[in-house]
Amino acid sequence: MPLPRTWVRDADGSPYDVDNLPYGVVSTRGTGGDAARVGVRIGDRVLDLGAAARELRPEWTPLLTAPELNPLLAAGPARWAEVRAWVRTLLTDVAHASKLRLLGLDEVTCHLPVRVGDYVDFYASEHHATNIGRILRPDGAALAPNWKHLPVGYHGRAGSIVVSGTGVRRPTGQRKAPEADAPTFGPSTRLDIEAELGFVVGRSVPWGERVAVSDFERTVFGVAGINDWSARDIQAWEYVPLGPHLGKSFATTMSAWVTPLAALAVARVPVPGQDVALVEYLREDEPQGYDITVEVELNGTVVARAPYRSMYWSPAQMLAHLTVNGASLRAGDLYASGTISGPEPDQLGSLMELSAGGTRPFTAGGAQRTFLADGDEVVLHYSAPGARGRIGLGEVRGTILPAR
Ligand SMILES: O=C(O)/C=C/C(=O)CC(=O)CC(=O)O
Ligand SMILES: [Ca+2]
Ligand SMILES: [Mg+2]
């Protein structure tokens, strides 16, 4: 069966074709702007879904005219499928063209797409965990004894999640060189990135219930790009024994576009292989990940291509773990995979790894770098195989502003 074609100019065959259709929240630029509402990206345009609902599906107005995706997320998987099928019809049947409003990407402001409730960050890459473990704990085992028995994670700070394009202020805090007697206070000198994949929860799950690994696809709505900015000097001094805190809570950048799982069916791949027996709630017949690639660009130079398909833990296992103690989920909760690093030296998702703990500078944008300098711009580009060529999952962009 031939794949449906869109009537939207230049969108057919582009990374944002009708097989993709990620959701965002947009308002129109210009005098005063207008109210933020849901939009769908098609080519280099945005379908105003709020306006389409008002005109054509008034019963869906509450889901699609909100300034956040949360009402759509909360509507559940049957509704997600209906809305997606409807959008595809609108964009493939030219009879609808005159009733729709398409906005240029350059005409809109993209807002944080989700009001994030709780945010958890995992540590699911064996390559990353091994590399970081060696750098932070050179005298211990690279992987802690728990690492292959449960997806290690911590609760992050939802309130400092910002949308792609937001400037990131260099944080100030305490840090202590290993040989120093006492800590000092000042701007971080080891500011880093972490290229991650975020999973946006749709279905609410009441307090006391668990999510089985088999319920992943009806619980998670879609994925977003995440940069978990990390101040390595602050982190190294503060993290014992409770884990990451102010070294990470100052900012986390999220892509403007949330790609529904429905768009990623072609990108499903088995995880590389889990080599220890797991307790029952983490057992998945064939744990599946995604063949998503993150290109890490620093000041215009691609410094790494991080392969999500190399992650050890599957997103379904992370979700099952997150709720096994009865913790509830709300529409709009977010969990991130942890830094994506592959086995090769050009597949590392943090500068800490790319610079061997700050000991081996590399070149980006014509200059030497270990960690980030003020004014540096980082862009993470996400893509995956689709039904006809690669699909785009948006970008995560941020420029470092000097410390206050
Ligand atoms: O091993 C540690 O002490 C710290 C690890 C991290 O900083 C990584 C983290 O935030 C989780 C991840 O992104 O993989
Ligand atoms: Ca992280
Ligand atoms: Mg962070």
Short mmCIF file of C-alpha atoms and ligand atoms in Angstrom, two decimals:
data_model
loop_
_atom_site.label_atom_id
_atom_site.label_comp_id
_atom_site.label_asym_id
_atom_site.label_seq_id
_atom_site.Cartn_x
_atom_site.Cartn_y
_atom_site.Cartn_z
CA MET A 1 0.00 0.00 0.00
CA PRO A 2 1.50 3.37 -0.93
CA LEU A 3 2.15 5.66 2.01
CA PRO A 4 -0.21 8.65 2.23
CA ARG A 5 1.11 11.95 0.94
CA THR A 6 0.54 15.31 2.52
CA TRP A 7 -0.67 18.33 0.57
CA VAL A 8 1.52 20.62 2.70
CA ARG A 9 4.18 22.13 0.48
CA ASP A 10 7.71 20.66 0.91
CA ALA A 11 6.63 18.45 3.82
CA ASP A 12 6.29 15.23 1.80
CA GLY A 13 9.47 13.20 2.26
CA SER A 14 10.83 15.64 4.87
CA PRO A 15 11.83 14.54 8.41
CA TYR A 16 8.46 15.96 9.55
CA ASP A 17 6.18 14.06 7.18
CA VAL A 18 2.74 12.67 8.10
CA ASP A 19 4.36 9.55 9.61
CA ASN A 20 5.85 11.73 12.32
CA LEU A 21 3.53 14.53 13.57
CA PRO A 22 5.05 15.61 16.88
CA TYR A 23 3.02 17.84 19.20
CA GLY A 24 4.06 21.15 20.72
CA VAL A 25 2.57 24.27 22.28
CA VAL A 26 2.83 27.46 20.25
CA SER A 27 1.69 31.05 20.09
CA THR A 28 1.96 33.48 17.20
CA ARG A 29 4.68 36.11 17.40
CA GLY A 30 4.00 39.78 16.89
CA THR A 31 2.16 42.51 18.72
CA GLY A 32 1.15 41.06 22.05
CA GLY A 33 1.13 37.52 20.64
CA ASP A 34 -1.91 35.30 21.06
CA ALA A 35 -2.85 32.49 23.41
CA ALA A 36 -0.63 29.43 23.46
CA ARG A 37 -2.32 26.27 22.19
CA VAL A 38 -1.44 22.86 20.78
CA GLY A 39 0.24 22.63 17.40
CA VAL A 40 1.53 19.76 15.26
CA ARG A 41 4.71 20.07 13.25
CA ILE A 42 4.46 19.25 9.54
CA GLY A 43 7.50 20.05 7.39
CA ASP A 44 8.75 23.44 8.49
CA ARG A 45 5.26 24.51 9.46
CA VAL A 46 2.93 24.10 12.40
CA LEU A 47 -0.70 23.07 12.08
CA ASP A 48 -2.72 25.16 14.52
CA LEU A 49 -4.56 22.32 16.18
CA GLY A 50 -6.35 24.58 18.65
CA ALA A 51 -7.93 26.47 15.76
CA ALA A 52 -8.72 23.22 13.90
CA ALA A 53 -10.51 21.80 16.94
CA ARG A 54 -12.62 24.95 17.38
CA GLU A 55 -13.63 24.82 13.73
CA LEU A 56 -14.03 21.08 13.14
CA ARG A 57 -14.05 19.11 16.42
CA PRO A 58 -15.50 21.35 19.15
CA GLU A 59 -15.63 18.41 21.58
CA TRP A 60 -11.82 18.26 21.49
CA THR A 61 -11.36 21.98 22.16
CA PRO A 62 -10.44 21.42 25.84
CA LEU A 63 -7.64 19.04 24.78
CA LEU A 64 -6.19 21.17 22.01
CA THR A 65 -6.58 24.80 23.03
CA ALA A 66 -4.78 24.44 26.38
CA PRO A 67 -1.34 26.09 26.79
CA GLU A 68 0.15 22.66 27.58
CA LEU A 69 -0.21 19.08 26.35
CA ASN A 70 -1.41 17.83 29.74
CA PRO A 71 -5.16 17.61 28.91
CA LEU A 72 -4.35 15.63 25.75
CA LEU A 73 -1.99 13.37 27.71
CA ALA A 74 -4.63 12.77 30.38
CA ALA A 75 -7.22 11.82 27.74
CA GLY A 76 -5.54 8.41 27.37
CA PRO A 77 -4.32 6.12 24.61
CA ALA A 78 -7.61 5.63 22.73
CA ARG A 79 -7.99 9.40 22.34
CA TRP A 80 -4.31 9.81 21.40
CA ALA A 81 -4.87 7.40 18.51
CA GLU A 82 -8.08 9.18 17.41
CA VAL A 83 -6.47 12.62 17.43
CA ARG A 84 -3.45 11.35 15.50
CA ALA A 85 -5.65 9.65 12.88
CA TRP A 86 -7.70 12.85 12.53
CA VAL A 87 -4.57 15.02 12.09
CA ARG A 88 -3.29 12.62 9.42
CA THR A 89 -6.59 12.88 7.57
CA LEU A 90 -6.50 16.67 7.75
CA LEU A 91 -3.00 16.78 6.35
CA THR A 92 -3.44 14.19 3.61
CA ASP A 93 -6.88 15.07 2.25
CA VAL A 94 -6.58 18.37 0.41
CA ALA A 95 -10.30 18.98 0.85
CA HIS A 96 -9.47 20.15 4.40
CA ALA A 97 -6.73 22.57 3.37
CA SER A 98 -8.88 25.70 3.18
CA LYS A 99 -10.25 25.17 6.69
CA LEU A 100 -6.86 24.87 8.37
CA ARG A 101 -4.32 27.35 9.65
CA LEU A 102 -0.67 26.58 8.97
CA LEU A 103 1.95 28.74 10.66
CA GLY A 104 5.61 29.03 9.66
CA LEU A 105 8.02 27.79 12.33
CA ASP A 106 9.56 31.26 12.23
CA GLU A 107 6.17 32.84 13.00
CA VAL A 108 5.64 31.03 16.28
CA THR A 109 7.06 30.96 19.77
CA CYS A 110 7.37 27.40 21.08
CA HIS A 111 6.53 27.03 24.75
CA LEU A 112 7.46 24.29 27.20
CA PRO A 113 5.12 21.61 25.82
CA VAL A 114 4.30 19.86 29.08
CA ARG A 115 3.62 21.07 32.61
CA VAL A 116 5.93 18.52 34.19
CA GLY A 117 4.74 17.13 37.52
CA ASP A 118 7.39 14.75 38.80
CA TYR A 119 10.68 14.29 37.02
CA VAL A 120 13.00 11.31 37.42
CA ASP A 121 16.39 10.93 35.77
CA PHE A 122 17.78 7.42 35.24
CA TYR A 123 21.30 6.20 34.51
CA ALA A 124 20.46 3.53 31.93
CA SER A 125 23.55 3.52 29.70
CA GLU A 126 26.11 0.91 30.72
CA HIS A 127 28.77 2.75 28.71
CA HIS A 128 28.04 6.09 30.37
CA ALA A 129 27.76 4.62 33.87
CA THR A 130 31.05 2.78 33.41
CA ASN A 131 32.86 5.85 32.05
CA ILE A 132 31.53 8.21 34.74
CA GLY A 133 32.11 5.64 37.48
CA ARG A 134 35.78 5.37 36.46
CA ILE A 135 36.20 9.16 36.42
CA LEU A 136 34.36 9.93 39.70
CA ARG A 137 35.39 6.82 41.66
CA PRO A 138 38.75 5.71 40.22
CA ASP A 139 39.47 3.51 43.24
CA GLY A 140 36.14 1.65 43.22
CA ALA A 141 34.29 -0.64 40.81
CA ALA A 142 33.04 1.29 37.75
CA LEU A 143 29.49 -0.09 38.15
CA ALA A 144 27.97 -0.34 41.64
CA PRO A 145 26.70 -3.82 42.63
CA ASN A 146 23.05 -2.73 42.16
CA TRP A 147 23.50 -1.40 38.62
CA LYS A 148 22.45 -4.50 36.64
CA HIS A 149 19.66 -5.40 39.08
CA LEU A 150 17.68 -2.19 38.96
CA PRO A 151 17.61 0.95 36.81
CA VAL A 152 19.41 3.44 39.08
CA GLY A 153 17.81 6.89 39.15
CA TYR A 154 17.06 9.95 41.26
CA HIS A 155 14.28 12.53 41.48
CA GLY A 156 15.13 15.70 39.58
CA ARG A 157 13.66 19.18 39.74
CA ALA A 158 10.59 19.64 37.53
CA GLY A 159 10.41 23.39 38.19
CA SER A 160 13.67 24.15 36.40
CA ILE A 161 12.81 22.32 33.17
CA VAL A 162 12.89 24.87 30.34
CA VAL A 163 12.07 24.70 26.64
CA SER A 164 14.71 24.45 23.93
CA GLY A 165 16.19 27.85 23.09
CA THR A 166 16.18 29.15 26.67
CA GLY A 167 19.55 30.56 27.80
CA VAL A 168 21.17 28.63 30.65
CA ARG A 169 22.88 30.62 33.39
CA ARG A 170 26.14 29.13 34.68
CA PRO A 171 25.40 27.98 38.24
CA THR A 172 27.33 29.06 41.30
CA GLY A 173 27.95 26.78 44.23
CA GLN A 174 30.40 24.91 46.42
CA ARG A 175 33.17 22.81 44.99
CA LYS A 176 36.31 21.30 46.43
CA ALA A 177 39.37 20.02 44.58
CA PRO A 178 40.36 16.58 45.94
CA GLU A 179 43.67 17.89 47.33
CA ALA A 180 42.18 21.11 48.84
CA ASP A 181 41.46 21.35 52.58
CA ALA A 182 38.22 23.25 52.30
CA PRO A 183 35.53 23.99 49.71
CA THR A 184 35.36 27.25 47.81
CA PHE A 185 32.27 29.03 46.48
CA GLY A 186 31.91 30.42 42.98
CA PRO A 187 30.72 29.83 39.41
CA SER A 188 31.06 26.25 38.20
CA THR A 189 34.23 25.69 36.18
CA ARG A 190 33.16 22.24 34.94
CA LEU A 191 29.81 22.88 33.28
CA ASP A 192 28.67 19.95 31.17
CA ILE A 193 25.81 18.57 29.12
CA GLU A 194 24.02 15.23 29.23
CA ALA A 195 22.31 14.11 26.02
CA GLU A 196 19.26 12.09 27.11
CA LEU A 197 15.88 10.89 25.93
CA GLY A 198 12.80 11.85 27.95
CA PHE A 199 9.58 9.84 28.27
CA VAL A 200 6.37 11.82 28.77
CA VAL A 201 3.76 10.03 30.88
CA GLY A 202 0.15 10.26 29.74
CA ARG A 203 -2.02 7.94 31.82
CA SER A 204 -2.35 8.72 35.52
CA VAL A 205 -1.77 5.77 37.83
CA PRO A 206 -3.22 5.95 41.34
CA TRP A 207 -1.09 5.85 44.43
CA GLY A 208 -0.48 2.25 45.46
CA GLU A 209 -0.65 0.73 41.97
CA ARG A 210 2.23 -0.51 39.88
CA VAL A 211 2.81 -0.25 36.14
CA ALA A 212 3.76 -3.59 34.59
CA VAL A 213 6.45 -3.60 31.90
CA SER A 214 3.70 -4.64 29.46
CA ASP A 215 1.78 -1.40 30.17
CA PHE A 216 4.51 0.91 28.87
CA GLU A 217 2.83 1.74 25.54
CA ARG A 218 -0.53 2.63 27.05
CA THR A 219 1.06 4.71 29.82
CA VAL A 220 3.73 6.72 28.03
CA PHE A 221 2.52 9.19 25.39
CA GLY A 222 5.78 9.99 23.68
CA VAL A 223 9.39 11.09 23.83
CA ALA A 224 11.24 14.39 24.02
CA GLY A 225 14.88 15.39 23.78
CA ILE A 226 16.49 16.30 27.11
CA ASN A 227 19.75 18.05 28.02
CA ASP A 228 20.42 17.47 31.73
CA TRP A 229 22.98 20.25 32.23
CA SER A 230 25.43 19.21 34.95
CA ALA A 231 27.99 21.17 36.97
CA ARG A 232 30.56 18.44 37.56
CA ASP A 233 32.54 20.30 40.23
CA ILE A 234 29.44 21.05 42.32
CA GLN A 235 28.20 17.50 41.73
CA ALA A 236 31.46 15.78 42.74
CA TRP A 237 31.55 17.56 46.11
CA GLU A 238 27.86 17.35 47.06
CA TYR A 239 26.67 13.95 45.85
CA VAL A 240 27.91 11.69 48.66
CA PRO A 241 25.86 9.91 49.96
CA LEU A 242 22.47 11.07 48.60
CA GLY A 243 23.19 11.60 44.91
CA PRO A 244 22.79 14.50 42.46
CA HIS A 245 21.36 17.76 43.82
CA LEU A 246 22.31 21.39 43.00
CA GLY A 247 24.85 20.32 40.39
CA LYS A 248 21.89 19.35 38.19
CA SER A 249 18.78 21.13 39.48
CA PHE A 250 19.63 24.57 38.04
CA ALA A 251 18.33 23.76 34.53
CA THR A 252 17.16 20.89 32.33
CA THR A 253 16.28 21.70 28.72
CA MET A 254 13.46 19.88 26.91
CA SER A 255 12.67 19.87 23.19
CA ALA A 256 9.67 21.89 22.03
CA TRP A 257 8.26 18.79 20.29
CA VAL A 258 6.94 15.63 21.87
CA THR A 259 6.97 12.72 19.42
CA PRO A 260 4.20 10.19 20.05
CA LEU A 261 5.28 6.57 20.50
CA ALA A 262 2.97 5.84 17.56
CA ALA A 263 5.48 7.60 15.28
CA LEU A 264 8.34 5.41 16.51
CA ALA A 265 7.04 1.93 15.63
CA VAL A 266 9.70 1.51 12.91
CA ALA A 267 12.43 2.59 15.36
CA ARG A 268 11.70 -0.15 17.96
CA VAL A 269 14.76 -2.39 18.50
CA PRO A 270 15.70 -4.97 21.14
CA VAL A 271 18.00 -3.70 23.88
CA PRO A 272 21.55 -5.06 23.45
CA GLY A 273 21.19 -7.83 26.04
CA GLN A 274 20.82 -8.08 29.80
CA ASP A 275 23.21 -10.56 31.34
CA VAL A 276 21.94 -11.06 34.90
CA ALA A 277 18.67 -12.64 36.13
CA LEU A 278 16.16 -9.96 37.10
CA VAL A 279 13.52 -9.95 39.82
CA GLU A 280 10.04 -10.55 38.49
CA TYR A 281 8.72 -7.01 38.03
CA LEU A 282 11.61 -6.08 35.70
CA ARG A 283 11.32 -9.17 33.50
CA GLU A 284 10.26 -8.30 29.98
CA ASP A 285 9.99 -10.98 27.28
CA GLU A 286 12.00 -9.03 24.76
CA PRO A 287 13.05 -5.68 26.20
CA GLN A 288 12.73 -3.06 23.48
CA GLY A 289 14.51 0.24 23.10
CA TYR A 290 14.55 2.75 20.25
CA ASP A 291 16.95 3.30 17.39
CA ILE A 292 17.18 7.04 18.03
CA THR A 293 20.40 8.94 17.34
CA VAL A 294 21.36 12.15 19.12
CA GLU A 295 23.82 14.37 17.32
CA VAL A 296 25.66 16.56 19.82
CA GLU A 297 26.64 19.90 18.29
CA LEU A 298 28.88 22.35 20.16
CA ASN A 299 29.43 25.77 18.57
CA GLY A 300 28.61 24.35 15.14
CA THR A 301 30.79 21.22 15.36
CA VAL A 302 29.23 17.77 15.75
CA VAL A 303 31.29 16.30 18.59
CA ALA A 304 29.35 13.03 19.07
CA ARG A 305 26.56 10.85 17.73
CA ALA A 306 25.02 9.07 20.69
CA PRO A 307 23.04 5.88 19.91
CA TYR A 308 19.95 5.33 22.08
CA ARG A 309 19.81 1.74 20.83
CA SER A 310 22.87 0.94 22.99
CA MET A 311 21.02 1.63 26.28
CA TYR A 312 20.98 -1.28 28.76
CA TRP A 313 17.61 -0.72 30.45
CA SER A 314 14.41 -0.46 28.41
CA PRO A 315 12.00 2.44 28.98
CA ALA A 316 9.34 -0.10 30.08
CA GLN A 317 11.67 -1.38 32.80
CA MET A 318 12.42 2.15 33.98
CA LEU A 319 8.68 2.83 34.23
CA ALA A 320 7.98 -0.42 36.10
CA HIS A 321 10.78 0.39 38.52
CA LEU A 322 9.55 3.94 39.05
CA THR A 323 6.17 2.70 40.31
CA VAL A 324 7.02 -0.64 41.98
CA ASN A 325 6.84 0.95 45.42
CA GLY A 326 3.35 2.31 44.76
CA ALA A 327 4.44 5.83 43.76
CA SER A 328 1.67 7.43 41.68
CA LEU A 329 1.98 8.86 38.18
CA ARG A 330 0.26 11.95 36.82
CA ALA A 331 -0.27 13.02 33.23
CA GLY A 332 2.76 15.18 32.45
CA ASP A 333 5.27 13.33 34.61
CA LEU A 334 8.61 12.94 32.88
CA TYR A 335 11.36 10.40 33.21
CA ALA A 336 14.65 10.64 31.37
CA SER A 337 16.93 7.81 30.31
CA GLY A 338 20.17 9.18 31.64
CA THR A 339 23.06 10.15 29.42
CA ILE A 340 23.20 8.27 26.15
CA SER A 341 26.70 7.00 25.44
CA GLY A 342 27.66 4.23 23.05
CA PRO A 343 30.80 2.07 23.03
CA GLU A 344 32.78 4.25 20.58
CA PRO A 345 34.79 7.40 21.41
CA ASP A 346 32.60 9.50 19.09
CA GLN A 347 29.36 8.24 20.71
CA LEU A 348 29.67 9.89 24.13
CA GLY A 349 26.79 12.04 25.40
CA SER A 350 28.69 14.21 27.90
CA LEU A 351 31.77 16.44 27.73
CA MET A 352 33.03 14.76 30.91
CA GLU A 353 33.46 11.62 28.81
CA LEU A 354 34.52 13.37 25.59
CA SER A 355 37.34 15.15 27.47
CA ALA A 356 38.31 12.16 29.67
CA GLY A 357 37.25 13.92 32.88
CA GLY A 358 38.58 17.29 31.71
CA THR A 359 42.10 15.97 31.01
CA ARG A 360 41.96 15.79 27.19
CA PRO A 361 40.70 18.90 25.37
CA PHE A 362 38.95 18.44 22.04
CA THR A 363 38.23 20.91 19.23
CA ALA A 364 34.78 22.39 18.61
CA GLY A 365 33.89 25.53 16.68
CA GLY A 366 37.59 26.15 16.03
CA ALA A 367 38.48 26.27 19.75
CA GLN A 368 39.69 23.84 22.41
CA ARG A 369 37.18 22.66 24.98
CA THR A 370 36.96 20.37 27.96
CA PHE A 371 33.86 21.83 29.65
CA LEU A 372 31.55 24.67 28.51
CA ALA A 373 32.62 28.33 28.25
CA ASP A 374 30.22 31.28 28.54
CA GLY A 375 28.59 31.93 25.19
CA ASP A 376 28.89 28.32 24.04
CA GLU A 377 25.87 26.98 22.20
CA VAL A 378 24.90 23.32 22.44
CA VAL A 379 22.31 21.79 20.11
CA LEU A 380 21.17 18.18 20.41
CA HIS A 381 19.51 16.89 17.22
CA TYR A 382 17.32 13.79 17.58
CA SER A 383 16.35 11.51 14.68
CA ALA A 384 15.12 7.97 14.06
CA PRO A 385 14.26 5.69 11.16
CA GLY A 386 10.73 6.17 9.87
CA ALA A 387 8.49 4.52 7.29
CA ARG A 388 10.19 6.47 4.43
CA GLY A 389 13.53 7.87 5.54
CA ARG A 390 14.54 9.42 8.83
CA ILE A 391 12.14 11.35 10.99
CA GLY A 392 13.15 14.33 13.13
CA LEU A 393 12.41 14.44 16.84
CA GLY A 394 13.24 18.10 17.24
CA GLU A 395 16.24 19.68 18.83
CA VAL A 396 17.38 20.78 22.27
CA ARG A 397 19.22 24.09 22.13
CA GLY A 398 20.85 26.17 24.82
CA THR A 399 23.49 28.89 25.16
CA ILE A 400 25.52 29.38 28.32
CA LEU A 401 25.05 32.76 30.01
CA PRO A 402 27.71 34.03 32.45
CA ALA A 403 27.19 33.42 36.15
CA ARG A 404 25.34 36.14 38.05
O1 LIG B 1 27.74 8.22 38.97
C1 LIG B 1 27.47 9.32 39.46
O2 LIG B 1 27.75 9.60 40.63
C2 LIG B 1 26.80 10.36 38.66
C3 LIG B 1 26.30 10.15 37.45
C4 LIG B 1 25.73 11.22 36.66
O3 LIG B 1 26.00 12.40 36.76
C5 LIG B 1 24.82 10.83 35.59
C6 LIG B 1 23.37 11.18 35.78
O4 LIG B 1 22.86 12.27 36.02
C7 LIG B 1 22.54 10.13 35.23
C8 LIG B 1 22.74 10.06 33.76
O5 LIG B 1 22.53 11.08 33.12
O6 LIG B 1 23.08 9.00 33.24
CA CA B 2 21.39 12.92 33.82
MG MG B 3 19.42 19.01 35.12
#
